Coordinates of C-alpha atoms and ligand atoms in Angstrom, one line a residue:
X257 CA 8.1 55.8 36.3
X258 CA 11.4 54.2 36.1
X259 CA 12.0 51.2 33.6
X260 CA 15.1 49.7 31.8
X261 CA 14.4 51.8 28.6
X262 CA 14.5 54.7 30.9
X263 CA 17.9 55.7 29.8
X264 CA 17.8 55.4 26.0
X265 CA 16.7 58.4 24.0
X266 CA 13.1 59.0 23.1
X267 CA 14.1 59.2 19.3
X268 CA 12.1 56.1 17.7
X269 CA 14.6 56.5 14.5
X270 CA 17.5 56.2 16.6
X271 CA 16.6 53.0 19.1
X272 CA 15.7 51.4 15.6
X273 CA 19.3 51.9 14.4
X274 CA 21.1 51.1 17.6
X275 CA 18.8 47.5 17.9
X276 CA 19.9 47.2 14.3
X277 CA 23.4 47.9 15.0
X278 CA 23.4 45.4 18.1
X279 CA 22.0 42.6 16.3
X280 CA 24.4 43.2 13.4
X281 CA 27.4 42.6 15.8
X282 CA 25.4 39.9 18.1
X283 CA 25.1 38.6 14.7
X284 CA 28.6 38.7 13.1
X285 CA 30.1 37.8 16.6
X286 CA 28.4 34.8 17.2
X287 CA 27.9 33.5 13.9
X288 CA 30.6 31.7 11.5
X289 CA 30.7 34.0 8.6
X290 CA 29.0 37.2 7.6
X291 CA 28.8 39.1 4.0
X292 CA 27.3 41.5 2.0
X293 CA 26.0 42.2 -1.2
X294 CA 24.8 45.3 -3.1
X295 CA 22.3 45.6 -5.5
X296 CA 24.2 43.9 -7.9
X297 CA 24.9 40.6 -5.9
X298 CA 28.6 41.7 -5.7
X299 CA 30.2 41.7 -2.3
X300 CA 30.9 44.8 -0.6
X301 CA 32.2 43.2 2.3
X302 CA 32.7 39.9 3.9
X303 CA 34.3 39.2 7.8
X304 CA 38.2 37.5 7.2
X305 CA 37.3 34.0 8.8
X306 CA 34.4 34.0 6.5
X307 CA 36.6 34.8 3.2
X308 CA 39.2 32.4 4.7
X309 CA 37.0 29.5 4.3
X310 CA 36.3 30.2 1.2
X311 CA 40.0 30.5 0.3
X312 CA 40.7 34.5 0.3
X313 CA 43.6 35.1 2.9
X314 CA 42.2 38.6 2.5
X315 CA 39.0 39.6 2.8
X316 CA 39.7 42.5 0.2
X317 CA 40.4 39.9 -2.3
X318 CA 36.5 39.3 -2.6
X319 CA 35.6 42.6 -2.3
X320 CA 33.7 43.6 -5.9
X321 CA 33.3 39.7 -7.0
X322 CA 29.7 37.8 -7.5
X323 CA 28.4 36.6 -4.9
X324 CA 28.2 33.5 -6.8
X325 CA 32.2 33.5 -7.5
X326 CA 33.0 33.9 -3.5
X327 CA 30.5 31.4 -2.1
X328 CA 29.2 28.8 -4.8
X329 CA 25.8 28.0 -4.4
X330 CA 24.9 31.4 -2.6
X331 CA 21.5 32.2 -3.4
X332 CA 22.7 36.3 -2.5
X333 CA 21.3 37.3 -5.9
X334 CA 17.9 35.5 -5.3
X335 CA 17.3 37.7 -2.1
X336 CA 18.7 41.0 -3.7
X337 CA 15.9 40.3 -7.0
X338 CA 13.1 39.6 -5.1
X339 CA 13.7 41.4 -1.6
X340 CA 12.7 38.8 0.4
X341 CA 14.3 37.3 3.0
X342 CA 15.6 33.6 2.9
X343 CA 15.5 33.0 7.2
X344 CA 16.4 29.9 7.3
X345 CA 18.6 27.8 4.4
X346 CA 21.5 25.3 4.5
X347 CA 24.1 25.8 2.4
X348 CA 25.9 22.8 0.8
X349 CA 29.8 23.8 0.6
X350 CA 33.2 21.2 -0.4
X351 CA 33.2 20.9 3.5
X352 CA 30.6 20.6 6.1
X353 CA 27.1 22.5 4.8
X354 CA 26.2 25.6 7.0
X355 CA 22.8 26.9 8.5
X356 CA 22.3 30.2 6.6
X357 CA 20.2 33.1 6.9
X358 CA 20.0 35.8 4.1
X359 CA 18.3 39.4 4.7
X360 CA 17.4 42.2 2.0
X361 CA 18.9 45.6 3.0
X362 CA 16.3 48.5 2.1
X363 CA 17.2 51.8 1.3
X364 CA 14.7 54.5 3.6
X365 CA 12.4 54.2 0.2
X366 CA 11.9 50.7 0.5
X367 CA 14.2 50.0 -2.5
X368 CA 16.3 46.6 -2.3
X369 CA 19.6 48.4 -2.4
X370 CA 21.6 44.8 -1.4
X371 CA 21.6 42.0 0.9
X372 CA 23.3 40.5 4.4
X373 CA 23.9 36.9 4.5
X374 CA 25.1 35.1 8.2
X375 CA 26.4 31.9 8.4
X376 CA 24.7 30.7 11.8
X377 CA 26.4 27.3 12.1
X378 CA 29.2 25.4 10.7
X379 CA 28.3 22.5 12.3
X380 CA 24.8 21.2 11.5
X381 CA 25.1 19.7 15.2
X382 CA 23.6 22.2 16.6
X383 CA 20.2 21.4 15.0
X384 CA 20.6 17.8 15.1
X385 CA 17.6 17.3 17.2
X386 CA 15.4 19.2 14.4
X387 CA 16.9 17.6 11.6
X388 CA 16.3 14.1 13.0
X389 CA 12.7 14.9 14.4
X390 CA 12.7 16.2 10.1
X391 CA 14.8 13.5 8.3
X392 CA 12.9 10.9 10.3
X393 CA 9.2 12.4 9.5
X394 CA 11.0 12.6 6.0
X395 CA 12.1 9.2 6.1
X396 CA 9.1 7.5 7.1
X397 CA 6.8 9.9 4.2
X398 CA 9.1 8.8 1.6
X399 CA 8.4 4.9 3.0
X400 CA 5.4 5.4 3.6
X401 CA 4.2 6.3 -0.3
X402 CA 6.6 3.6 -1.6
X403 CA 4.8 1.0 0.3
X404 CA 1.4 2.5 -0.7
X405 CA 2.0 3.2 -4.2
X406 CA 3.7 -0.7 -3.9
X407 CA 0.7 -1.7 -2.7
X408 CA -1.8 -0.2 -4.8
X409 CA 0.5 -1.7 -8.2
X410 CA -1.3 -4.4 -9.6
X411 CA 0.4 -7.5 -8.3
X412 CA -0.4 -10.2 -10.7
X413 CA -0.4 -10.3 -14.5
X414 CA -2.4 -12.3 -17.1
X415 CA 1.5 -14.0 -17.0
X416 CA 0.6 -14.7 -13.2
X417 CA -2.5 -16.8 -14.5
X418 CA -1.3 -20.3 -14.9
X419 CA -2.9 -23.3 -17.4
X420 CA -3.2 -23.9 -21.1
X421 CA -6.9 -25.7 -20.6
X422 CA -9.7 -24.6 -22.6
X423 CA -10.8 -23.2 -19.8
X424 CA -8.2 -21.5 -18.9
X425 CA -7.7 -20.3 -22.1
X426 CA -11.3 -18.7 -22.4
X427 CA -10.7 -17.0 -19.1
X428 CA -7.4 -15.3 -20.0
X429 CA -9.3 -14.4 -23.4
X430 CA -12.0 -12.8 -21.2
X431 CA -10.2 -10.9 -18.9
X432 CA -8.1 -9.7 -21.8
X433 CA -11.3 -7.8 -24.0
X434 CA -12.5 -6.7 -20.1
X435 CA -9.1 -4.8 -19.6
X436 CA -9.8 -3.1 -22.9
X437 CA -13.0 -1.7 -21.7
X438 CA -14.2 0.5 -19.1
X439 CA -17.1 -1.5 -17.6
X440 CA -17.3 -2.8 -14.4
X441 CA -16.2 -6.8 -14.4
X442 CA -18.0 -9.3 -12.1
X443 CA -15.4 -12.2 -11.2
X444 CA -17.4 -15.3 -10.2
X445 CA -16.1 -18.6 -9.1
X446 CA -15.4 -21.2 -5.8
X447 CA -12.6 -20.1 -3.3
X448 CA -9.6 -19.9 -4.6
X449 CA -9.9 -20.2 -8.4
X450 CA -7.9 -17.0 -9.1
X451 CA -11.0 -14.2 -8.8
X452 CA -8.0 -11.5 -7.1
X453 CA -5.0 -12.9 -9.6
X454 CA -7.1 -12.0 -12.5
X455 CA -8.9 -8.7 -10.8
X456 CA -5.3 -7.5 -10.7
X457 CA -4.1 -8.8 -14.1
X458 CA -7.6 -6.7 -15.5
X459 CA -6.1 -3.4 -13.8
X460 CA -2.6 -4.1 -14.7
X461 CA -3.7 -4.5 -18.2
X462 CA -5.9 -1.5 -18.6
X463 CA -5.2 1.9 -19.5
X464 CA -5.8 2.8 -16.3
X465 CA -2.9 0.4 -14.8
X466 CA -0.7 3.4 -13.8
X467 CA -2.9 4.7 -11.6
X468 CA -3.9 3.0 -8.1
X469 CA -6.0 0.0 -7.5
X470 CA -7.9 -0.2 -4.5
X471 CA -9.2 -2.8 -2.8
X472 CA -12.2 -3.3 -0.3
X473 CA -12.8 -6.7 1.0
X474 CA -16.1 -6.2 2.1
X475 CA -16.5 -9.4 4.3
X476 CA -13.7 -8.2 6.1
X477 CA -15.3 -4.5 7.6
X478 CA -18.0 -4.6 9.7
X479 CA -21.2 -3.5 8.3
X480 CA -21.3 -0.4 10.8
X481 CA -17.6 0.9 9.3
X482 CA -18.4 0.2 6.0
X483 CA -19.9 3.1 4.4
X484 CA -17.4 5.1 6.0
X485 CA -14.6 2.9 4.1
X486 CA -16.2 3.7 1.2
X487 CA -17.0 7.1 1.2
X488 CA -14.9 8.5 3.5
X489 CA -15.9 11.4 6.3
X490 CA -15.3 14.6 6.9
X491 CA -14.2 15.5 10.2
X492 CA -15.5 15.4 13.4
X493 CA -18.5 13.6 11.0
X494 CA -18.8 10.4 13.2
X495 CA -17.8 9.7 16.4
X496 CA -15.9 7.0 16.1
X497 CA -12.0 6.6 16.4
X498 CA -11.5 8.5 13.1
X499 CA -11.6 12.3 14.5
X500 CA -9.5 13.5 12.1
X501 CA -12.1 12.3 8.9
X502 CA -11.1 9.6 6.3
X503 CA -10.4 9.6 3.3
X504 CA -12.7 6.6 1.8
X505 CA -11.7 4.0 -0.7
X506 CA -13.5 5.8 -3.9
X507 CA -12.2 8.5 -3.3
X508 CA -8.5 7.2 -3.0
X509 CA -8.9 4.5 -6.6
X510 CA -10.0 8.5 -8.1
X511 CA -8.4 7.6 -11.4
X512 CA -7.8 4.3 -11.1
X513 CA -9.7 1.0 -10.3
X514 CA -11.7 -0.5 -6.8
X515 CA -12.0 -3.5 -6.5
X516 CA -15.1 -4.4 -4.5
X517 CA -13.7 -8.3 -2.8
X518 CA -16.5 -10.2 -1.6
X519 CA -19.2 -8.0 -2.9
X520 CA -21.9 -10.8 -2.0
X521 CA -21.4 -9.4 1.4
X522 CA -22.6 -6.3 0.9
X523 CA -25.2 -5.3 3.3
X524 CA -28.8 -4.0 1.4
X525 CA -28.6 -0.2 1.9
X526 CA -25.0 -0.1 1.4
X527 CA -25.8 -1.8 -2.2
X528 CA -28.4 1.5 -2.7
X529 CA -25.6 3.8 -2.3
X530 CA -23.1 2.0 -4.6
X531 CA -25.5 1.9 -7.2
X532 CA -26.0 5.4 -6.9
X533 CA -22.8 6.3 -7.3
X534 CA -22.1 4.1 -10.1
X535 CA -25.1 6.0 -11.4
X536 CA -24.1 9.5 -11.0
X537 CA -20.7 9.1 -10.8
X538 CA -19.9 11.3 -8.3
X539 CA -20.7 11.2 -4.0
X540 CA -20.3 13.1 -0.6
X541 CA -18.5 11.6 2.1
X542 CA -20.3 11.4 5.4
X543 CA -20.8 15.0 6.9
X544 CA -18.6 16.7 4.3
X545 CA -21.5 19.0 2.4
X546 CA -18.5 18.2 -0.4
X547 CA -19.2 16.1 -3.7
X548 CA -16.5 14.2 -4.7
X549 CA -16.3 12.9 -8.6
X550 CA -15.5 9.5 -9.2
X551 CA -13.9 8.7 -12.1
X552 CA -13.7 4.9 -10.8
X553 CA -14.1 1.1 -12.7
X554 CA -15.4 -1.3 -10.8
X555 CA -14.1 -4.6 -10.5
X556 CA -16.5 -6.8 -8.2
X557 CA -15.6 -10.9 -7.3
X558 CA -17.5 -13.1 -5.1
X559 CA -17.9 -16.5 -4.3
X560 CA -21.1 -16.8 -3.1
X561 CA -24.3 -17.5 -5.7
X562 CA -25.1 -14.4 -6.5
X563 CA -28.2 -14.9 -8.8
X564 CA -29.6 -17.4 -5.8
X565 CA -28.8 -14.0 -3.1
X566 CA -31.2 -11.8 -5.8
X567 CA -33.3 -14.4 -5.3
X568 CA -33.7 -14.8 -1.6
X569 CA -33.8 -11.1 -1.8
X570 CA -30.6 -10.4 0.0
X571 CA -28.5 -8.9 -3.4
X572 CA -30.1 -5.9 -5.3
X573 CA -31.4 -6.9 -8.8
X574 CA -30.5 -3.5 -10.4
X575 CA -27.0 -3.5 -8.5
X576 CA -26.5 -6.9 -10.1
X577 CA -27.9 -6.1 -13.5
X578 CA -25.3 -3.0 -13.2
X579 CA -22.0 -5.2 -12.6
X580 CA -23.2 -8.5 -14.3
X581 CA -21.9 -6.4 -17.8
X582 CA -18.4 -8.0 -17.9
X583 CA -18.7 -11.4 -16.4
X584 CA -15.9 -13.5 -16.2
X585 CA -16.4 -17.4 -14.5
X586 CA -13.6 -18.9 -12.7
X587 CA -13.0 -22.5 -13.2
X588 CA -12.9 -24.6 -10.2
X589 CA -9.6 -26.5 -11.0
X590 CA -11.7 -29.8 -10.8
X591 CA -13.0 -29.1 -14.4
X592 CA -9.2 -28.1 -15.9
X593 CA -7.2 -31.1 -14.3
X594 CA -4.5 -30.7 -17.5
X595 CA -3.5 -27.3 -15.9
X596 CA -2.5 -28.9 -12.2
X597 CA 1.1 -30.0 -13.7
X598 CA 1.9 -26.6 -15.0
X599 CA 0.3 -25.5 -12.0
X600 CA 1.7 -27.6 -9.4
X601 CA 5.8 -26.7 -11.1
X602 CA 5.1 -23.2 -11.3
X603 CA 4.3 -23.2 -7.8
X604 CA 7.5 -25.1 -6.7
X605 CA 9.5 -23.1 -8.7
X606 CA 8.0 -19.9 -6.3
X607 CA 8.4 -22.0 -3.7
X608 CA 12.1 -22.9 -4.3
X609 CA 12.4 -19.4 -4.9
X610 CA 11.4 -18.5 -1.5
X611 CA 12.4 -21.0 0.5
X612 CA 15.9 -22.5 0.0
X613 CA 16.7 -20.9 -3.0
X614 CA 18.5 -22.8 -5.0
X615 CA 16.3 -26.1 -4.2
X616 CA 14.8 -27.5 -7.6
X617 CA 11.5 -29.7 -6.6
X618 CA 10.5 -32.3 -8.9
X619 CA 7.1 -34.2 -8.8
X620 CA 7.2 -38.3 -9.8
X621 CA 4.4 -39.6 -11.7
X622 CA 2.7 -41.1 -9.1
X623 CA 2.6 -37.7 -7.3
X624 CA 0.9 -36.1 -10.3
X625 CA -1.1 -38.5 -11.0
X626 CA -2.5 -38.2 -6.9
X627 CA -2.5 -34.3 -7.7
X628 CA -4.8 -34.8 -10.7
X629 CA -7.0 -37.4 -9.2
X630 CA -8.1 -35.7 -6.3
X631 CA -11.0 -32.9 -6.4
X632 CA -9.5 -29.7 -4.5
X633 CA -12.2 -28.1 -3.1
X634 CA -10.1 -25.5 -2.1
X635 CA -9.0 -25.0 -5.8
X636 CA -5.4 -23.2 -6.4
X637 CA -4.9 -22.3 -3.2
X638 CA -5.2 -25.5 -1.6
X639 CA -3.2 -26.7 -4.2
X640 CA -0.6 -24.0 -3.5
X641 CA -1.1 -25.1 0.5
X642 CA -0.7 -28.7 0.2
X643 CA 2.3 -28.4 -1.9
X644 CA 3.9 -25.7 0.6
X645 CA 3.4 -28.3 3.1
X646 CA 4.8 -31.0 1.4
X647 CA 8.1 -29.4 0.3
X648 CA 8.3 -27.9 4.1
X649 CA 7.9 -31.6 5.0
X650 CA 9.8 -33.3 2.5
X651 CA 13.4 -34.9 2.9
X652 CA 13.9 -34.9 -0.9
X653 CA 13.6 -32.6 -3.7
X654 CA 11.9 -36.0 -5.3
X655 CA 8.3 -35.6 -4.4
X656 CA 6.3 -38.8 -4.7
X657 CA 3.1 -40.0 -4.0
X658 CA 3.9 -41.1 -0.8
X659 CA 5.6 -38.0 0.3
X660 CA 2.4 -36.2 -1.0
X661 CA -0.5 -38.1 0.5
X662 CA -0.3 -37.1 4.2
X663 CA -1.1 -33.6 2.8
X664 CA -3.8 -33.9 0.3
X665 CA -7.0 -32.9 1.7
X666 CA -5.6 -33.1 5.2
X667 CA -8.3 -31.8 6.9
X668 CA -10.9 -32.7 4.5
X669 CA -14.0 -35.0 5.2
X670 CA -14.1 -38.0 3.3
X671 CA -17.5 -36.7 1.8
X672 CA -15.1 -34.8 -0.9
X673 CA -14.2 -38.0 -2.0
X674 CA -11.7 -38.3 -4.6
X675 CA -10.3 -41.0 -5.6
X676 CA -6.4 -41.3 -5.3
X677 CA -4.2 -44.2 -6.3
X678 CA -1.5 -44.9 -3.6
X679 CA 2.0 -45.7 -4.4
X680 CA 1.3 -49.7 -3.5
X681 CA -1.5 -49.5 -6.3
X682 CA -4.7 -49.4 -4.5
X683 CA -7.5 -47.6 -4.8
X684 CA -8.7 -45.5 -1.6
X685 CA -9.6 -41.9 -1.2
X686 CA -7.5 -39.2 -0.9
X687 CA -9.3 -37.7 2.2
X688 CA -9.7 -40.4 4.1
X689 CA -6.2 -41.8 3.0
X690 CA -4.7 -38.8 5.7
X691 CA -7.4 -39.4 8.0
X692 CA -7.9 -42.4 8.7
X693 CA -4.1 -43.9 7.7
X694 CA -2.9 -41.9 11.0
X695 CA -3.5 -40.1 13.9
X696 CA -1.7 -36.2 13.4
X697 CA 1.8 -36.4 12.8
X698 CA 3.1 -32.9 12.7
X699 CA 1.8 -29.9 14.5
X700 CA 0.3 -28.3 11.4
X701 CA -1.6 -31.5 11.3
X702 CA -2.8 -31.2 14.5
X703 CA -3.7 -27.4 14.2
X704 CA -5.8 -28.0 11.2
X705 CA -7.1 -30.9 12.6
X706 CA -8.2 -28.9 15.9
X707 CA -9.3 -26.3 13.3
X708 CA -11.7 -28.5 11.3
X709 CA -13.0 -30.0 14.8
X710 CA -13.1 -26.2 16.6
X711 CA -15.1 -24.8 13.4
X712 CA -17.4 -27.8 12.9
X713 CA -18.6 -27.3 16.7
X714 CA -19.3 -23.9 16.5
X715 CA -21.4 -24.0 12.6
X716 CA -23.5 -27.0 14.7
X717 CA -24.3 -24.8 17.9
X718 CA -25.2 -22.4 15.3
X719 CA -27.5 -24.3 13.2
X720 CA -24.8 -24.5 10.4
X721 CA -25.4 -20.3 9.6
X722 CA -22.1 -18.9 8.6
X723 CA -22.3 -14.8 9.8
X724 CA -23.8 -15.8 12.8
X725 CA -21.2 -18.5 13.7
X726 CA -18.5 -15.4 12.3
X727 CA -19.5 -13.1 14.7
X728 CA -19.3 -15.7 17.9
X729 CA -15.9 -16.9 17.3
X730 CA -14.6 -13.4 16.5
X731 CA -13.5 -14.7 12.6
X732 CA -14.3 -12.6 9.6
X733 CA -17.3 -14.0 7.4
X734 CA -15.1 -14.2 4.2
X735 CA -12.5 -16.8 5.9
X736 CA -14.7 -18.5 7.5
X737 CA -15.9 -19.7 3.9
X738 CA -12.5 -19.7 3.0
X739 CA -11.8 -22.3 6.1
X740 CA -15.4 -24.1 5.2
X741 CA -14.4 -24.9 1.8
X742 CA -10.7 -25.9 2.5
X743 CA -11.4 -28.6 5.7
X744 CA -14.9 -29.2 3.5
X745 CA -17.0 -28.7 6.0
X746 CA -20.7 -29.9 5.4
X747 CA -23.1 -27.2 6.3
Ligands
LIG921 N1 -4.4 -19.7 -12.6 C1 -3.5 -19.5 -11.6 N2 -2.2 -19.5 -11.8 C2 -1.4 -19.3 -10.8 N3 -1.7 -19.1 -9.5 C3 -3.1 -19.0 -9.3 C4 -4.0 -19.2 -10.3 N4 -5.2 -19.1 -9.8 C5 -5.1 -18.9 -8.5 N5 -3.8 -18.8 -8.2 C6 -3.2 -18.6 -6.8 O1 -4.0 -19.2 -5.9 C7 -4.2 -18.4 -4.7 C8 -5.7 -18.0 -4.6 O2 -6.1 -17.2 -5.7 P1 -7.0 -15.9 -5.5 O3 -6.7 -15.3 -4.1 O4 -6.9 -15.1 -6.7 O5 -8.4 -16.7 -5.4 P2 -9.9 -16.1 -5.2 O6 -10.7 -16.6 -6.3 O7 -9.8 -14.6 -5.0 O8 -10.3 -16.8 -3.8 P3 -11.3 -16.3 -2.7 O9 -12.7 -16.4 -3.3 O10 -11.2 -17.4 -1.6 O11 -10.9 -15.0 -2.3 C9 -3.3 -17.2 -4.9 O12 -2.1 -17.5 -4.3 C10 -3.1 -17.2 -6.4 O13 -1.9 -16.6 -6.7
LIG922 MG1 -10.3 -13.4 -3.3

């Protein structure tokens, strides 16, 4: 039978040598340079266009030179020493670079007796779409790890942690010793009293502050994703959206610290597990048959009661014995009312900072002494907010009472009841001094009125219980105590 080899001899030796051949001159045709080296890495012959461009009018002028001394950055030798091939290379030159591809030549023992180098392309055109499919995968790895390894930094330092109160003082003094040891730390205290500043200033301050810290709200997963997020899965394990397997949250602070956000949310038989692996110090992600070791410290924070949830049987004693080892109280900012100035000028210095740089914001007397007198449930952070919406609001970098009332405990029922002095001298609260004085003025007025109004509604349909009344409006459980707390809601 006929077929298009039918000519060629039946001498496997020779087709080899002929293919060789062809390619050689397919090769040296098509491609933008061409040279070769012996064993020695010096050139025994390079094409004239090729030696041009590398400034020999004659080709014989390289002839007998290192590689190196012809082409800089030729990695000729490389291929010659280890016989191995280099397919696919580019080569930086004083002009454009060039898409290279360097072969070993064998002698019929095997023996590397040189080396053929082609210069494919001159123009790196041709394999634009590869390079930007590559520099763009590249691109995005590179931005990808700086935001990650960004993120997992510690953010705040014991710097961040404003106020020279006793109180303060004790705190910082605290959180100092617990970044010296290896324990885990419990961070107790009311919304927004600084429990994530200081978690971070503990990591940041520890010996382990180079490596990542991870955090796990866990009022913020849903109880069904949660071990999962913590232990990760191998794949195919579950059959969620996760197909691939995860990587869980232990497993990625290896090293460094978690911090476990909201741990009073813990469901029970997620709080077994944890204390097993803070046990054993090691676990298996779901369906893996693979145990991971955890070198991991623990830094845990919660503002619900957590002695009164052992108590009602919804918080593992032995889990709580186990973290209540470092335990570090929060203030409410109530019982450290000498730390609002520093607070409330450190905050507008951020705030200039941010907003219209330049801006310097200064608080009257009468506007600190409203700031002091009033009982921020909310704590720092509704400090933080009230200021924010004052200097938003403002006219003048002057901040007086006046200018500040509107905002302090807008939202708030008049249960909270501080007493602020008003800027015509009489007495009235500060709660019901933006309630009552006016109907909403602004539209983040209105909003958080709405909000307040919206929220109350749905804790009375549903008896005043928090998760439940979470998981009907669609709002995670940990800011819907955050919301509670800042419009006071009584439930
Ligand atoms: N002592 C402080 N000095 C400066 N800023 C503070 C201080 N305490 C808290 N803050 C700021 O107040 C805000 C709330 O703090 P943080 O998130 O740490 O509170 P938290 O105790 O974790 O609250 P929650 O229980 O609601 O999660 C943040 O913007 C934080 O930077
Ligand atoms: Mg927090």
């Amino acid at each position: 039978m006929m077929n298009d080899w039918a000519g060629l001899p039946a001498i496997y030796g020779d087709v080899l040598r002929r293919a060789m051949d062809s390619l050689f001159r397919t090769f040296e045709n098509f491609s933008e340079g061409t040279f070769i080296v012996d064993a020695d890495a010096r050139v025994v012959w390079i094409n004239k266009r090729y030696a041009a461009r590398f400034g020999f009018a004659d080709p014989e002028q390289a002839i007998g030179r290192d590689c190196e001394a012809v082409i800089p950055n030729s990695l000729m030798r490389e291929v010659v020493k280890t016989g191995k091939p280099i397919l696919l290379d580019i080569l930086e030159t004083d002009r454009e670079p060039l898409v290279v591809t360097r072969l070993p030549l064998k002698d019929d023992a095997g023996a590397t007796v040189g080396a053929v180098g082609f210069a494919l392309f001159d123009e790196l055109k041709a394999l634009t779409p590869l390079f930007s499919h590559y520099s763009r995968v590249q691109e995005e790895l590179i931005a990808t790890r700086q935001s990650l390894a960004q993120a997992r930094r510690a953010k705040y330092t014991f710097g961040s942690f404003v106020g020279t109160s006793a109180a303060s003082l004790e705190v910082k003094r605290q959180a100092r010793r617990a970044a010296q040891l290896e324990s885990p730390v419990l961070l107790l205290g009311e919304t927004g009293t600084g429990k994530e500043l200081l978690a971070h200033a503990i990591h940041g301050g520890s010996a382990r502050a180079n490596q990542p810290l991870v955090t796990v709200n866990v009022a913020a997963i849903p109880d069904t994703l949660l071990e999962v997020e913590f232990f990760g899965a191998a794949p195919g394990a579950y059959t969620g959206a996760d197909r691939k397997g995860r990587v869980g949250k232990f497993e990625l602070a290896n090293g460094g610290t978690l911090f476990l956000d909201e741990i009073g949310d813990m469901p029970l038989p997620l709080q077994g597990k944890l204390l097993r692996v803070l046990q054993d110090k090691e676990f298996e992600p779901l369906g893996s048959n693979r145990i991971v070791r955890a070198d991991v410290r623990i830094i845990a924070a919660t503002s619900a009661d957590l002695p009164a949830l052992v108590a009602a049987g919804r918080f593992r004693a032995d889990l709580f014995y186990r973290l209540n080892v470092l335990t570090i109280h929060a203030p409410p900012l109530r019982e450290r009312t000498s730390d609002i100035e520093a607070l409330a000028y450190a905050m507008l210095e951020d705030l200039s900072t941010q907003a219209r740089g330049g801006s310097h914001y200064e608080l009257q007397d009468d506007a600190l002494r409203l700031l002091c007198s009033y009982a921020w449930p909310g704590n720092v952070r509704e400090l933080r907010n009230t200021l924010e919406r004052a200097v938003m609001l403002s006219d003048s970098e002057r901040i007086d009472a006046r200018a500040l009332a509107p905002f302090i405990g807008s939202g708030q029922s008049g249960a909270q009841g501080a007493t602020a002095q008003t800027p015509d001298g009489s007495s009235q609260t500060a709660a019901s001094g933006a309630d009552a004085a006016r109907e909403p003025s602004s539209w983040s007025d209105a909003m958080a009125a709405f909000e307040k109004r919206f929220l109350s509604d749905a804790l009375r349909a549903n008896g005043g219980r928090v998760i439940e009344t979470a998981a009907q409006i669609g709002m995670g459980r940990a800011t819907l105590y955050k919301k509670i707390a800042a419009h006071g809601i009584q439930v």
